[in-house]
Coordinates of C-alpha atoms and ligand atoms in Angstrom, one line a residue:
M69 CA -78.7 31.1 77.5
K70 CA -81.5 29.6 79.4
T71 CA -84.2 29.8 76.8
L72 CA -84.5 30.8 73.1
K73 CA -87.1 33.4 73.9
G74 CA -86.2 36.7 72.1
K75 CA -83.2 35.2 70.4
I76 CA -82.8 35.9 66.6
I77 CA -82.2 32.6 64.9
V78 CA -81.3 32.3 61.1
I79 CA -82.0 28.7 59.8
T80 CA -81.0 27.6 56.3
G81 CA -82.9 24.7 54.7
A82 CA -86.0 25.8 56.6
S83 CA -88.5 24.8 53.9
S84 CA -88.5 21.1 54.9
G85 CA -87.6 18.4 57.4
I86 CA -85.3 19.3 60.3
G87 CA -85.0 23.0 59.3
E88 CA -88.7 23.5 59.1
A89 CA -89.2 21.7 62.4
M90 CA -86.5 23.9 64.1
A91 CA -88.2 27.1 62.7
R92 CA -91.6 26.0 64.1
E93 CA -90.3 24.9 67.4
Y94 CA -88.0 27.7 68.1
A95 CA -90.6 30.3 67.1
A96 CA -93.1 28.6 69.5
A97 CA -90.4 29.0 72.2
G98 CA -90.4 32.8 71.6
A99 CA -87.4 33.1 69.2
K100 CA -87.4 35.4 66.2
V101 CA -86.7 33.1 63.3
V102 CA -85.4 33.9 59.9
L103 CA -86.0 31.1 57.3
G104 CA -83.8 30.6 54.2
A105 CA -84.2 28.1 51.4
R106 CA -85.0 28.1 47.6
S107 CA -88.6 27.2 47.8
V108 CA -90.0 30.6 48.5
E109 CA -93.7 29.6 48.4
K110 CA -93.0 27.0 51.2
L111 CA -91.1 29.6 53.3
Q112 CA -94.0 32.1 52.9
Q113 CA -96.5 29.5 54.1
I114 CA -94.4 28.4 57.1
T115 CA -93.7 32.1 58.0
A116 CA -97.4 32.9 57.8
E117 CA -98.3 30.0 60.0
I118 CA -95.8 30.9 62.6
Q119 CA -97.1 34.6 62.6
S120 CA -100.7 33.4 62.8
K121 CA -99.8 31.7 66.1
G122 CA -98.3 34.9 67.4
G123 CA -94.7 34.0 66.6
Q124 CA -92.2 36.3 64.9
A125 CA -90.6 35.1 61.6
A126 CA -89.2 36.5 58.4
F127 CA -87.8 34.7 55.3
A128 CA -85.5 35.2 52.3
G129 CA -85.3 32.9 49.2
V130 CA -81.7 31.8 49.1
D131 CA -79.6 29.3 47.2
V132 CA -76.8 28.8 49.7
T133 CA -74.3 28.0 47.0
C134 CA -74.5 31.7 46.0
P135 CA -72.6 34.0 48.4
E136 CA -74.6 37.1 47.5
E137 CA -77.9 35.4 48.3
C138 CA -76.5 34.3 51.7
R139 CA -75.5 37.9 52.3
R140 CA -79.2 38.8 51.6
L141 CA -80.4 36.2 54.1
I142 CA -78.2 37.6 56.8
D143 CA -79.2 41.2 55.8
T144 CA -82.9 40.2 56.1
A145 CA -82.3 39.1 59.7
V146 CA -80.5 42.2 60.6
S147 CA -82.8 44.6 59.0
T148 CA -86.0 42.8 60.4
F149 CA -84.9 42.0 63.9
G150 CA -81.7 44.0 64.5
G151 CA -78.9 41.3 64.7
I152 CA -78.3 37.6 65.0
D153 CA -77.9 35.4 68.0
V154 CA -77.8 31.9 66.3
L155 CA -77.0 30.8 62.8
I156 CA -78.0 27.3 61.9
C157 CA -76.3 26.0 58.8
N158 CA -78.8 23.2 58.0
A159 CA -79.4 23.3 54.2
G160 CA -78.2 20.0 52.8
L161 CA -78.3 17.5 50.0
S162 CA -77.5 13.8 50.0
M163 CA -76.5 11.2 47.4
R164 CA -76.5 7.4 46.9
A165 CA -74.0 5.9 44.4
A166 CA -70.8 4.0 44.5
F167 CA -67.8 6.2 43.9
E168 CA -66.6 4.3 40.8
E169 CA -69.9 5.0 39.1
V170 CA -70.8 8.5 40.3
D171 CA -70.4 11.5 38.0
L172 CA -67.9 13.9 39.6
K173 CA -70.5 16.8 39.2
V174 CA -72.6 15.0 42.0
L175 CA -69.7 15.4 44.4
H176 CA -69.1 18.9 43.4
K177 CA -72.8 19.7 43.9
L178 CA -72.7 18.2 47.4
M179 CA -69.7 20.2 48.4
D180 CA -71.3 23.4 47.0
V181 CA -74.5 23.0 49.1
N182 CA -73.3 21.3 52.3
F183 CA -69.8 22.8 52.7
W184 CA -69.8 26.1 50.8
G185 CA -73.3 26.8 51.8
A186 CA -72.3 26.8 55.4
V187 CA -69.1 28.8 54.7
N188 CA -71.1 31.5 52.7
C189 CA -73.5 32.0 55.5
C190 CA -70.8 32.1 58.2
K191 CA -68.9 34.6 56.3
Y192 CA -71.7 37.2 56.5
A193 CA -73.2 36.2 59.8
L194 CA -69.9 36.1 61.8
P195 CA -69.7 39.9 62.7
Y196 CA -73.2 39.7 64.2
I197 CA -72.6 36.5 66.0
R198 CA -69.5 38.0 67.6
E199 CA -71.5 41.1 68.6
S200 CA -74.1 38.9 70.4
K201 CA -71.5 36.3 71.6
G202 CA -74.0 33.8 70.0
S203 CA -73.8 30.4 68.4
I204 CA -73.1 28.9 65.1
V205 CA -74.5 25.5 64.5
G206 CA -73.6 23.1 61.7
I207 CA -76.1 20.3 61.0
S208 CA -73.6 17.6 60.1
S209 CA -74.5 13.9 60.3
V210 CA -73.4 10.5 61.6
A211 CA -71.8 10.4 58.1
G212 CA -69.7 13.3 59.3
L213 CA -68.3 11.1 62.1
H214 CA -67.4 8.1 60.0
G215 CA -67.4 7.5 56.2
L216 CA -70.8 6.2 55.0
P217 CA -70.5 3.9 52.0
G218 CA -72.5 5.0 48.9
R219 CA -72.2 8.6 50.2
T220 CA -68.6 9.6 49.5
G221 CA -69.5 13.1 48.6
Y222 CA -71.9 13.5 51.4
S223 CA -69.5 12.2 54.1
A224 CA -66.7 14.4 52.6
S225 CA -68.9 17.5 52.7
K226 CA -69.8 16.9 56.4
Y227 CA -66.2 16.3 57.3
A228 CA -65.2 19.5 55.5
M229 CA -67.9 21.4 57.4
T230 CA -66.6 20.1 60.7
G231 CA -63.0 21.1 59.9
F232 CA -64.1 24.5 59.0
L233 CA -66.4 25.0 62.0
E234 CA -63.7 23.7 64.4
T235 CA -61.2 26.1 63.0
L236 CA -63.8 29.0 63.3
R237 CA -64.3 28.0 67.0
I238 CA -60.6 28.2 67.7
E239 CA -60.1 31.4 65.8
N240 CA -62.8 33.0 67.9
L241 CA -61.8 31.4 71.3
K242 CA -61.4 34.7 73.0
R243 CA -64.5 36.3 71.6
G244 CA -67.1 34.2 73.4
I245 CA -68.8 32.6 70.5
H246 CA -70.2 29.1 70.6
V247 CA -69.8 26.7 67.7
M248 CA -71.7 23.4 67.8
I249 CA -71.6 20.4 65.3
A250 CA -74.8 18.4 65.5
C251 CA -74.9 14.9 64.1
P252 CA -78.3 13.5 63.5
G253 CA -78.7 9.8 62.5
F254 CA -81.4 8.7 60.1
T255 CA -84.3 11.2 60.4
A256 CA -87.6 11.1 58.6
S257 CA -87.5 13.9 56.0
N258 CA -87.2 14.6 52.3
V259 CA -83.5 14.1 52.2
R260 CA -83.5 10.6 50.7
F261 CA -86.1 11.6 48.1
S262 CA -84.0 14.5 46.9
A263 CA -80.7 12.6 47.1
L264 CA -78.7 12.5 43.9
T265 CA -77.9 9.2 42.2
A266 CA -74.8 8.4 40.0
D267 CA -75.9 10.5 37.1
G268 CA -77.0 13.5 39.2
S269 CA -80.8 12.8 38.9
Q270 CA -82.9 12.7 42.1
Q271 CA -83.5 9.4 43.8
G272 CA -87.2 10.2 44.2
E273 CA -87.8 7.4 46.7
T274 CA -86.3 6.2 50.0
P275 CA -84.5 2.9 50.4
R276 CA -85.2 2.9 54.1
D277 CA -88.3 2.6 56.4
E278 CA -88.8 6.3 57.2
S279 CA -91.4 5.4 59.9
K280 CA -88.7 3.8 62.1
M281 CA -86.5 6.9 62.1
M282 CA -86.2 9.8 64.5
T283 CA -88.6 12.6 63.7
A284 CA -87.3 16.0 62.6
E285 CA -89.1 17.5 65.7
E286 CA -87.0 15.3 68.0
V287 CA -83.8 16.5 66.2
A288 CA -84.9 20.1 66.5
H289 CA -85.4 19.6 70.3
R290 CA -82.0 18.1 70.8
V291 CA -80.4 20.9 68.8
E292 CA -82.2 23.5 71.0
R293 CA -80.8 21.7 74.1
G294 CA -77.4 21.7 72.6
I295 CA -77.6 25.4 71.9
L296 CA -78.8 26.3 75.4
K297 CA -76.0 24.2 77.0
R298 CA -73.4 25.6 74.5
K299 CA -72.3 22.0 73.6
R300 CA -69.5 21.5 71.1
L301 CA -71.0 18.3 69.7
C302 CA -74.6 17.2 69.7
L303 CA -75.1 13.5 69.2
M304 CA -78.7 12.4 68.9
E305 CA -79.2 8.7 69.5
I306 CA -77.6 5.3 69.8
E307 CA -76.2 5.3 66.2
G308 CA -74.3 8.5 66.7
R309 CA -73.1 7.8 70.3
A310 CA -72.0 4.3 69.3
T311 CA -70.2 5.5 66.2
Y312 CA -68.4 8.3 68.2
F313 CA -67.4 5.9 71.0
F314 CA -66.3 2.8 69.0
K315 CA -64.5 4.9 66.4
K316 CA -62.0 6.0 69.0
F317 CA -61.1 2.4 70.1
C318 CA -61.9 0.1 67.2
P319 CA -62.5 2.0 64.0
S320 CA -62.2 -1.1 61.8
F321 CA -65.3 -2.5 63.7
V322 CA -67.2 0.6 62.8
D323 CA -66.2 0.1 59.1
K324 CA -67.6 -3.4 59.2
M325 CA -70.8 -2.2 60.9
F326 CA -71.4 0.6 58.4
Y327 CA -70.7 -1.8 55.5
F328 CA -73.1 -4.4 57.0
V329 CA -75.9 -1.9 57.6
M330 CA -75.7 0.0 54.3
S331 CA -75.1 -3.0 52.1
K332 CA -78.5 -4.3 53.3
E333 CA -80.4 -1.5 51.7
P334 CA -82.5 -2.5 48.7
D335 CA -80.5 -1.9 45.5
S336 CA -77.5 -1.0 47.5
P337 CA -74.9 0.6 45.1
F338 CA -72.1 -1.5 46.6
K339 CA -72.0 -5.2 47.6
Ligands
NDP475 P1 -84.8 17.9 53.6 O1 -84.5 17.4 52.3 O2 -86.1 17.6 54.2 O3 -84.4 19.4 53.8 C1 -83.3 19.9 53.2 C2 -83.4 21.5 53.2 O4 -82.2 22.0 52.5 C3 -84.6 22.0 52.4 O5 -85.3 23.0 53.1 C4 -84.0 22.5 51.1 O6 -84.8 23.6 50.7 C5 -82.7 22.9 51.6 N1 -81.7 23.1 50.5 C6 -81.2 22.2 49.7 N2 -80.4 22.7 48.8 C7 -80.3 24.0 49.0 C8 -79.7 25.1 48.4 N3 -78.9 25.0 47.4 N4 -79.8 26.3 49.0 C9 -80.7 26.5 50.1 N5 -81.3 25.6 50.6 C10 -81.2 24.3 50.1 O7 -83.7 17.1 54.5 P2 -83.3 17.2 56.1 O8 -84.3 18.1 56.9 O9 -83.2 15.8 56.5 O10 -81.9 17.8 56.0 C11 -81.4 18.9 56.8 C12 -80.0 18.7 57.2 O11 -79.9 17.5 58.1 C13 -79.1 18.4 56.0 O12 -77.9 19.2 56.2 C14 -78.8 16.9 56.1 O13 -77.6 16.6 55.6 C15 -78.8 16.7 57.6 N6 -79.1 15.4 58.1 C16 -80.2 14.7 57.7 C17 -80.4 13.4 58.1 C18 -81.6 12.6 57.7 O14 -81.6 11.4 57.8 N7 -82.7 13.3 57.4 C19 -79.4 12.7 58.9 C20 -78.2 13.5 59.1 C21 -78.1 14.8 58.8 P3 -85.1 24.0 49.1 O15 -85.2 22.8 48.3 O16 -86.4 24.7 49.3 O17 -84.0 24.9 48.8

């Protein structure tokens, strides 16, 4: 694949942040994008803006925790554009709480959205991806490369997604499909505002300086390059590359770095 022009791309979590940036950027590159998320009004608005610029887009309201709704998203892509070349499992939710304090329902919720959401979409999209010999992309995280303190459920859900997608890659080794795991570091978006706290309520604010983070557009661009090059793993910046490299040789050093960095956050849930 040299360009995304003409490719049919389904993106979950396309109402905000990285998903929205991917939808806009890939449509501008000539892809036919299909947007999924729960905020239907936001999807309607993004779709209309893409179309007003001459792009091709469709959307379906979907809660990725519901298999039937994921089936509807996939059906929307197939009935509107005739197939699927790329599925991007991007819908995600974060958390911030120490494990000893967190209500277990928070961890279940994160698994439901981040892990089961990806599984549900892959289940219905796989036959079409096989037909097109296309790509499945999981938007994981640096927290999916090494455990991130205060985010037990988040890291676990991203590790689970990696295990699932790696297995899918091997099962389909002879079928020409491409599976990529993308691991952004801190990226300016809504993710920390919507993150769940110990009791399951939304954090509503960010403990970090969002202006110093990578932009969602930059992440979208790197994911695009990864798709075109059919990469297995898409690391974004120094945090991801250093984590990946040092984990192989001195994982306890990475433990200490993660502890140091995350315990410095204001109101860090662990000290
Ligand atoms: P945002 O909060 O800005 O976007 C999250 C998206 O997921 C929204 O479109 C939201 O839409 C959607 N979503 C959440 N729950 C559901 C659900 N149950 N069903 C369908 N859609 C859902 O965050 P980001 O753009 O930052 O996050 C995108 C991905 O990137 C996530 O998987 C996240 O884990 C990952 N990531 C983000 C990083 C960051 O620092 N920002 C770092 C590393 C990874 P709606 O509410 O309308 O349903």
